[in-house]
Short mmCIF file of C-alpha atoms and ligand atoms in Angstrom, two decimals:
data_model
loop_
_atom_site.label_atom_id
_atom_site.label_comp_id
_atom_site.label_asym_id
_atom_site.label_seq_id
_atom_site.Cartn_x
_atom_site.Cartn_y
_atom_site.Cartn_z
CA UNK A 20 -0.01 -0.02 -0.01
CA UNK A 21 1.31 3.46 -0.83
CA UNK A 22 0.72 6.11 1.73
CA UNK A 23 1.43 9.63 0.68
CA UNK A 24 0.06 11.88 3.41
CA UNK A 25 1.07 15.31 2.33
CA UNK A 26 1.61 15.51 -1.40
CA UNK A 27 0.87 19.19 -1.85
CA UNK A 28 2.92 20.30 1.11
CA UNK A 29 5.75 18.02 0.02
CA UNK A 30 6.26 19.64 -3.40
CA UNK A 31 6.18 23.13 -1.83
CA UNK A 32 8.57 22.19 0.97
CA UNK A 33 10.93 20.64 -1.53
CA UNK A 34 11.02 23.80 -3.59
CA UNK A 35 11.70 25.95 -0.52
CA UNK A 36 14.44 23.67 0.76
CA UNK A 37 16.12 23.54 -2.60
CA UNK A 38 16.11 27.36 -2.73
CA UNK A 39 17.59 27.79 0.80
CA UNK A 40 20.17 25.09 0.25
CA UNK A 41 22.18 27.54 -1.90
CA UNK A 42 22.73 29.77 1.09
CA UNK A 43 24.28 27.29 3.40
CA UNK A 44 27.50 25.22 3.76
CA UNK A 45 25.98 22.39 5.72
CA UNK A 46 22.59 20.80 6.55
CA UNK A 47 21.77 19.89 10.15
CA UNK A 48 19.44 16.95 9.57
CA UNK A 49 17.28 16.63 12.65
CA UNK A 50 15.85 13.21 13.34
CA UNK A 51 14.11 11.58 16.29
CA UNK A 52 16.69 9.56 18.27
CA UNK A 53 14.00 6.93 18.86
CA UNK A 54 13.52 6.40 15.15
CA UNK A 55 16.62 7.84 13.39
CA UNK A 56 15.83 5.98 10.18
CA UNK A 57 12.04 6.19 10.15
CA UNK A 58 12.08 9.90 10.86
CA UNK A 59 14.56 10.69 8.12
CA UNK A 60 13.11 11.96 4.93
CA UNK A 61 13.76 9.40 2.21
CA UNK A 62 14.09 12.11 -0.47
CA UNK A 63 16.63 14.18 1.39
CA UNK A 64 19.65 12.64 -0.38
CA UNK A 65 18.16 13.42 -3.70
CA UNK A 66 17.36 17.02 -2.69
CA UNK A 67 20.61 17.95 -1.09
CA UNK A 68 22.91 16.02 -3.39
CA UNK A 69 26.42 16.31 -2.17
CA UNK A 70 25.84 19.09 0.41
CA UNK A 71 27.67 18.25 3.66
CA UNK A 72 25.35 17.01 6.39
CA UNK A 73 25.40 16.60 10.16
CA UNK A 74 22.85 14.18 11.54
CA UNK A 75 21.41 15.29 14.91
CA UNK A 76 19.54 12.60 16.84
CA UNK A 77 17.21 14.86 18.92
CA UNK A 78 15.07 13.82 21.86
CA UNK A 79 17.92 11.54 22.92
CA UNK A 80 16.51 11.73 26.47
CA UNK A 81 13.51 9.67 25.26
CA UNK A 82 15.51 7.06 23.38
CA UNK A 83 17.23 3.91 24.54
CA UNK A 84 20.80 5.09 25.27
CA UNK A 85 22.51 1.87 24.17
CA UNK A 86 20.60 1.76 20.88
CA UNK A 87 21.43 5.44 20.25
CA UNK A 88 25.14 4.71 20.72
CA UNK A 89 24.84 1.84 18.25
CA UNK A 90 23.18 4.16 15.69
CA UNK A 91 25.93 6.74 16.03
CA UNK A 92 28.57 4.13 15.28
CA UNK A 93 26.46 2.78 12.49
CA UNK A 94 26.19 6.24 10.84
CA UNK A 95 29.85 6.78 11.41
CA UNK A 96 30.72 3.55 9.73
CA UNK A 97 28.79 4.89 6.69
CA UNK A 98 30.87 8.04 6.73
CA UNK A 99 28.05 10.08 8.26
CA UNK A 100 28.83 12.21 11.29
CA UNK A 101 26.01 12.07 13.88
CA UNK A 102 25.44 13.43 17.38
CA UNK A 103 22.88 12.71 20.06
CA UNK A 104 21.20 15.84 21.50
CA UNK A 105 18.43 16.95 23.80
CA UNK A 106 17.26 20.30 22.48
CA UNK A 107 14.76 20.72 25.27
CA UNK A 108 17.39 20.80 27.95
CA UNK A 109 20.23 21.95 25.77
CA UNK A 110 22.26 18.79 26.23
CA UNK A 111 24.90 18.01 23.55
CA UNK A 112 24.42 21.32 21.68
CA UNK A 113 27.95 22.53 22.47
CA UNK A 114 29.30 19.75 20.29
CA UNK A 115 27.42 20.89 17.20
CA UNK A 116 29.87 23.57 16.03
CA UNK A 117 32.86 21.30 16.49
CA UNK A 118 31.22 18.50 14.60
CA UNK A 119 30.21 20.84 11.81
CA UNK A 120 33.74 22.16 11.56
CA UNK A 121 34.96 18.62 11.29
CA UNK A 122 32.55 17.77 8.48
CA UNK A 123 33.46 20.96 6.59
CA UNK A 124 37.25 20.84 7.13
CA UNK A 125 38.00 19.67 3.59
CA UNK A 126 35.98 22.43 2.02
CA UNK A 127 37.27 25.18 4.30
CA UNK A 128 40.86 23.95 3.83
CA UNK A 129 40.40 24.30 0.08
CA UNK A 130 39.07 27.81 0.47
CA UNK A 131 41.94 28.75 2.78
CA UNK A 132 44.43 27.44 0.27
CA UNK A 133 42.88 29.73 -2.33
CA UNK A 134 43.37 32.64 0.04
CA UNK A 135 39.71 33.09 0.98
CA UNK A 136 39.35 34.59 4.49
CA UNK A 137 37.90 32.31 7.14
CA UNK A 138 34.22 32.94 7.85
CA UNK A 139 31.43 31.52 9.97
CA UNK A 140 29.80 28.31 8.92
CA UNK A 141 26.31 28.75 7.48
CA UNK A 142 23.85 26.08 8.27
CA UNK A 143 20.15 25.25 8.15
CA UNK A 144 18.04 22.78 10.07
CA UNK A 145 15.95 20.28 8.18
CA UNK A 146 13.53 17.73 9.58
CA UNK A 147 10.07 16.26 9.59
CA UNK A 148 7.32 17.91 11.62
CA UNK A 149 7.48 17.80 15.43
CA UNK A 150 11.07 16.55 15.51
CA UNK A 151 12.18 19.59 17.54
CA UNK A 152 13.38 22.05 14.92
CA UNK A 153 12.00 25.20 16.61
CA UNK A 154 13.14 24.03 20.05
CA UNK A 155 16.71 23.63 18.78
CA UNK A 156 16.71 26.95 16.95
CA UNK A 157 15.33 28.76 20.06
CA UNK A 158 17.92 27.04 22.27
CA UNK A 159 20.80 28.03 20.05
CA UNK A 160 19.43 31.57 19.63
CA UNK A 161 18.76 32.16 23.28
CA UNK A 162 22.18 31.03 24.38
CA UNK A 163 23.93 33.18 21.87
CA UNK A 164 21.52 36.06 21.47
CA UNK A 165 22.10 38.41 18.51
CA UNK A 166 19.69 37.67 15.76
CA UNK A 167 21.34 39.26 12.77
CA UNK A 168 19.42 41.41 10.32
CA UNK A 169 19.13 40.62 6.64
CA UNK A 170 22.29 39.59 5.06
CA UNK A 171 22.96 41.94 2.18
CA UNK A 172 23.66 40.38 -1.13
CA UNK A 173 22.20 37.07 -0.23
CA UNK A 174 18.45 37.43 0.11
CA UNK A 175 16.37 40.11 1.78
CA UNK A 176 13.96 37.83 3.59
CA UNK A 177 16.41 35.47 5.22
CA UNK A 178 17.27 36.04 8.90
CA UNK A 179 20.43 34.55 10.31
CA UNK A 180 21.01 33.63 13.94
CA UNK A 181 24.58 34.02 15.07
CA UNK A 182 25.73 31.16 17.25
CA UNK A 183 29.05 32.40 18.65
CA UNK A 184 31.60 33.46 16.14
CA UNK A 185 31.72 30.18 14.30
CA UNK A 186 28.16 29.51 13.19
CA UNK A 187 25.27 31.31 11.42
CA UNK A 188 21.97 29.52 11.31
CA UNK A 189 18.99 30.27 9.11
CA UNK A 190 16.15 31.19 11.48
CA UNK A 191 13.52 29.16 9.59
CA UNK A 192 13.99 25.43 9.35
CA UNK A 193 13.29 23.32 6.27
CA UNK A 194 10.37 21.02 6.77
CA UNK A 195 10.24 17.79 4.91
CA UNK A 196 7.28 15.45 5.33
CA UNK A 197 7.60 11.75 5.86
CA UNK A 198 6.71 9.90 2.70
CA UNK A 199 7.04 6.17 2.39
CA UNK A 200 5.38 2.96 1.38
CA UNK A 201 5.80 1.13 4.63
CA UNK A 202 3.02 1.07 7.15
CA UNK A 203 5.44 0.04 9.92
CA UNK A 204 7.13 3.40 9.64
CA UNK A 205 3.77 5.00 9.98
CA UNK A 206 3.21 3.19 13.30
CA UNK A 207 6.62 4.23 14.55
CA UNK A 208 5.90 7.86 13.64
CA UNK A 209 2.56 7.64 15.39
CA UNK A 210 4.02 6.12 18.53
CA UNK A 211 6.61 8.87 18.80
CA UNK A 212 4.08 11.62 18.16
CA UNK A 213 5.43 12.69 14.78
CA UNK A 214 2.01 12.19 13.17
CA UNK A 215 -1.48 12.38 14.53
CA UNK A 216 -3.20 9.26 15.74
CA UNK A 217 -6.12 10.03 13.48
CA UNK A 218 -4.09 9.23 10.39
CA UNK A 219 -3.79 5.60 11.44
CA UNK A 220 -6.10 3.46 13.47
CA UNK A 221 -5.43 3.85 17.18
CA UNK A 222 -5.99 0.12 17.80
CA UNK A 223 -3.52 -0.80 15.07
CA UNK A 224 -0.97 1.65 16.53
CA UNK A 225 -1.33 0.24 20.02
CA UNK A 226 -1.14 -3.40 18.88
CA UNK A 227 1.99 -2.54 16.88
CA UNK A 228 3.37 -0.88 20.03
CA UNK A 229 2.57 -3.93 22.21
CA UNK A 230 4.11 -6.37 19.75
CA UNK A 231 7.21 -4.21 19.51
CA UNK A 232 7.52 -4.09 23.27
CA UNK A 233 6.95 -7.84 23.48
CA UNK A 234 9.87 -8.36 21.11
CA UNK A 235 12.32 -5.77 22.34
CA UNK A 236 11.31 -4.74 25.82
CA UNK A 237 9.30 -7.76 27.31
CA UNK A 238 10.42 -7.07 30.89
CA UNK A 239 9.17 -3.46 30.83
CA UNK A 240 5.90 -4.52 29.24
CA UNK A 241 5.24 -7.11 31.90
CA UNK A 242 6.19 -4.75 34.70
CA UNK A 243 4.16 -1.83 33.48
CA UNK A 244 0.93 -3.82 33.02
CA UNK A 245 1.51 -6.21 35.81
CA UNK A 246 1.32 -9.33 33.62
CA UNK A 247 3.24 -12.40 34.87
CA UNK A 248 3.48 -13.88 31.38
CA UNK A 249 2.88 -12.40 27.96
CA UNK A 250 -0.14 -14.13 26.38
CA UNK A 251 0.37 -15.93 23.09
CA UNK A 252 -2.01 -13.57 21.42
CA UNK A 253 -0.86 -10.08 22.37
CA UNK A 254 -4.36 -8.72 21.90
CA UNK A 255 -5.30 -10.48 25.17
CA UNK A 256 -3.17 -7.93 26.99
CA UNK A 257 -6.03 -5.49 26.27
CA UNK A 258 -8.26 -7.64 28.48
CA UNK A 259 -5.62 -7.94 31.18
CA UNK A 260 -5.04 -4.18 31.30
CA UNK A 261 -8.77 -3.52 31.17
CA UNK A 262 -9.48 -5.95 34.01
CA UNK A 263 -6.78 -4.46 36.16
CA UNK A 264 -8.03 -0.93 35.77
CA UNK A 265 -11.59 -0.34 36.73
CA UNK A 266 -11.55 3.00 34.91
CA UNK A 267 -11.15 1.20 31.61
CA UNK A 268 -14.42 -0.73 31.94
CA UNK A 269 -18.02 0.15 31.49
CA UNK A 270 -20.73 -2.15 32.74
CA UNK A 271 -18.20 -4.84 33.30
CA UNK A 272 -17.00 -4.71 29.71
CA UNK A 273 -13.47 -3.67 28.80
CA UNK A 274 -13.44 -0.46 26.78
CA UNK A 275 -10.88 -1.29 24.16
CA UNK A 276 -10.77 2.22 22.75
CA UNK A 277 -9.63 3.48 26.16
CA UNK A 278 -7.05 0.69 26.56
CA UNK A 279 -5.59 1.45 23.11
CA UNK A 280 -5.37 5.13 24.03
CA UNK A 281 -3.73 4.37 27.32
CA UNK A 282 -1.09 2.08 25.71
CA UNK A 283 -0.18 4.75 23.10
CA UNK A 284 -0.07 7.47 25.72
CA UNK A 285 2.10 5.36 28.06
CA UNK A 286 4.58 4.70 25.26
CA UNK A 287 4.78 8.38 24.36
CA UNK A 288 5.07 9.69 27.82
CA UNK A 289 7.99 7.48 28.91
CA UNK A 290 5.85 5.43 31.35
CA UNK A 291 7.73 2.38 29.94
CA UNK A 292 11.05 4.19 30.08
CA UNK A 293 13.09 5.46 27.15
CA UNK A 294 12.42 3.35 24.06
CA UNK A 295 13.93 3.12 20.62
CA UNK A 296 11.78 1.83 17.77
CA UNK A 297 14.38 1.69 15.05
CA UNK A 298 16.83 -1.06 15.95
CA UNK A 299 20.15 -1.25 14.06
CA UNK A 300 20.26 -4.20 11.72
CA UNK A 301 16.43 -4.36 11.68
CA UNK A 302 15.80 -0.93 10.24
CA UNK A 303 13.30 -0.41 7.51
CA UNK A 304 14.89 1.38 4.70
CA UNK A 305 12.46 3.80 3.16
CA UNK A 306 12.28 3.28 -0.58
CA UNK A 307 13.88 5.86 -2.80
CA UNK A 308 11.70 7.51 -5.34
N1 GTP B 406 11.87 15.22 25.48
C1 GTP B 406 12.23 16.08 24.51
N2 GTP B 406 11.29 16.80 23.88
C2 GTP B 406 11.71 17.65 22.93
C3 GTP B 406 13.09 17.78 22.54
N3 GTP B 406 13.12 18.72 21.54
C4 GTP B 406 11.83 19.07 21.31
N4 GTP B 406 11.02 18.46 22.10
C5 GTP B 406 9.55 18.64 22.18
O1 GTP B 406 9.00 18.14 20.96
C6 GTP B 406 7.84 18.91 20.55
C7 GTP B 406 8.01 19.47 19.17
O2 GTP B 406 9.03 20.41 19.14
P1 GTP B 406 9.14 21.61 18.06
O3 GTP B 406 10.42 22.33 18.33
O4 GTP B 406 7.86 22.39 18.08
O5 GTP B 406 9.21 20.78 16.73
P2 GTP B 406 9.28 21.29 15.23
O6 GTP B 406 10.15 20.32 14.52
O7 GTP B 406 9.70 22.71 15.19
O8 GTP B 406 7.74 21.08 14.81
P3 GTP B 406 6.92 21.67 13.55
O9 GTP B 406 6.78 23.14 13.80
O10 GTP B 406 5.67 20.87 13.62
O11 GTP B 406 7.69 21.39 12.28
C8 GTP B 406 7.71 20.00 21.66
O12 GTP B 406 6.74 19.56 22.56
C9 GTP B 406 9.09 20.09 22.31
O13 GTP B 406 9.06 20.50 23.57
C10 GTP B 406 14.01 16.99 23.21
O14 GTP B 406 15.24 17.01 22.93
N5 GTP B 406 13.51 16.14 24.19
#
């Protein structure tokens, strides 16, 4: 099945990103640390071509730390520099400039050899909705104040934020929508709050979540819902949860809608602890188009 949720937006976003790309030296690709593959835009490579890129795994506080480490080494083995950050609390942000300098060293060395005076790195943030783009921009801007005016000779409408002496960041991020053929990615996006529940069926999302927990985090699943043993048919957990919590029943019957909602809410709100839904070696690779 092909799901294409935002076709009109996508074309517009793509044009905008392509336009802004000319202004920067490097892309900061913001992904969700819980789903660093599923929250990446499959068309980004095609859009940015050879433009240098730094991958930022945001919301690292909500992801499984060990899995995040594995992802960082995985990306590094593919020649892709990546950092884990928490934009909300400003953790890991001080490494961004250094990492960007590292990625851009070959280009800046070439310019230096030609006698071009060193200048600040120009960057823009790109990511899917809700991944934390504004939070990161605000964090970087607050810490380093000075929003610059228009940059003459480039474009009148672009605002740059100065981050120390070394970095200038476009104040508006590039938004790219998720677009893929795989429903599993849809469930992962829904479980992490990147897309609204209403796009997919809440029951399907919760069942996917439970099955995922059963496979990767069985101990936490059992502990959270007080089940001694995971039933063969995971759907039976709905009954167990419903029986345990009086509030999820009406006239003695389990209200499955409420149970599904509870499970999804629990997963999103860290009630089961930090979770990663993309597991290295098991990742779904979004098809290129
Ligand atoms: N726990 C946690 N939450 C974060 C982090 N960064 C952002 N958030 C939260 O994620 C939500 C979305 O953040 P935004 O900065 O609005 O995301 P955005 O990418 O600008 O979203 P759009 O405007 O929809 O494109 C907000 O509730 C933030 O508080 C983080 O590192 N950790």
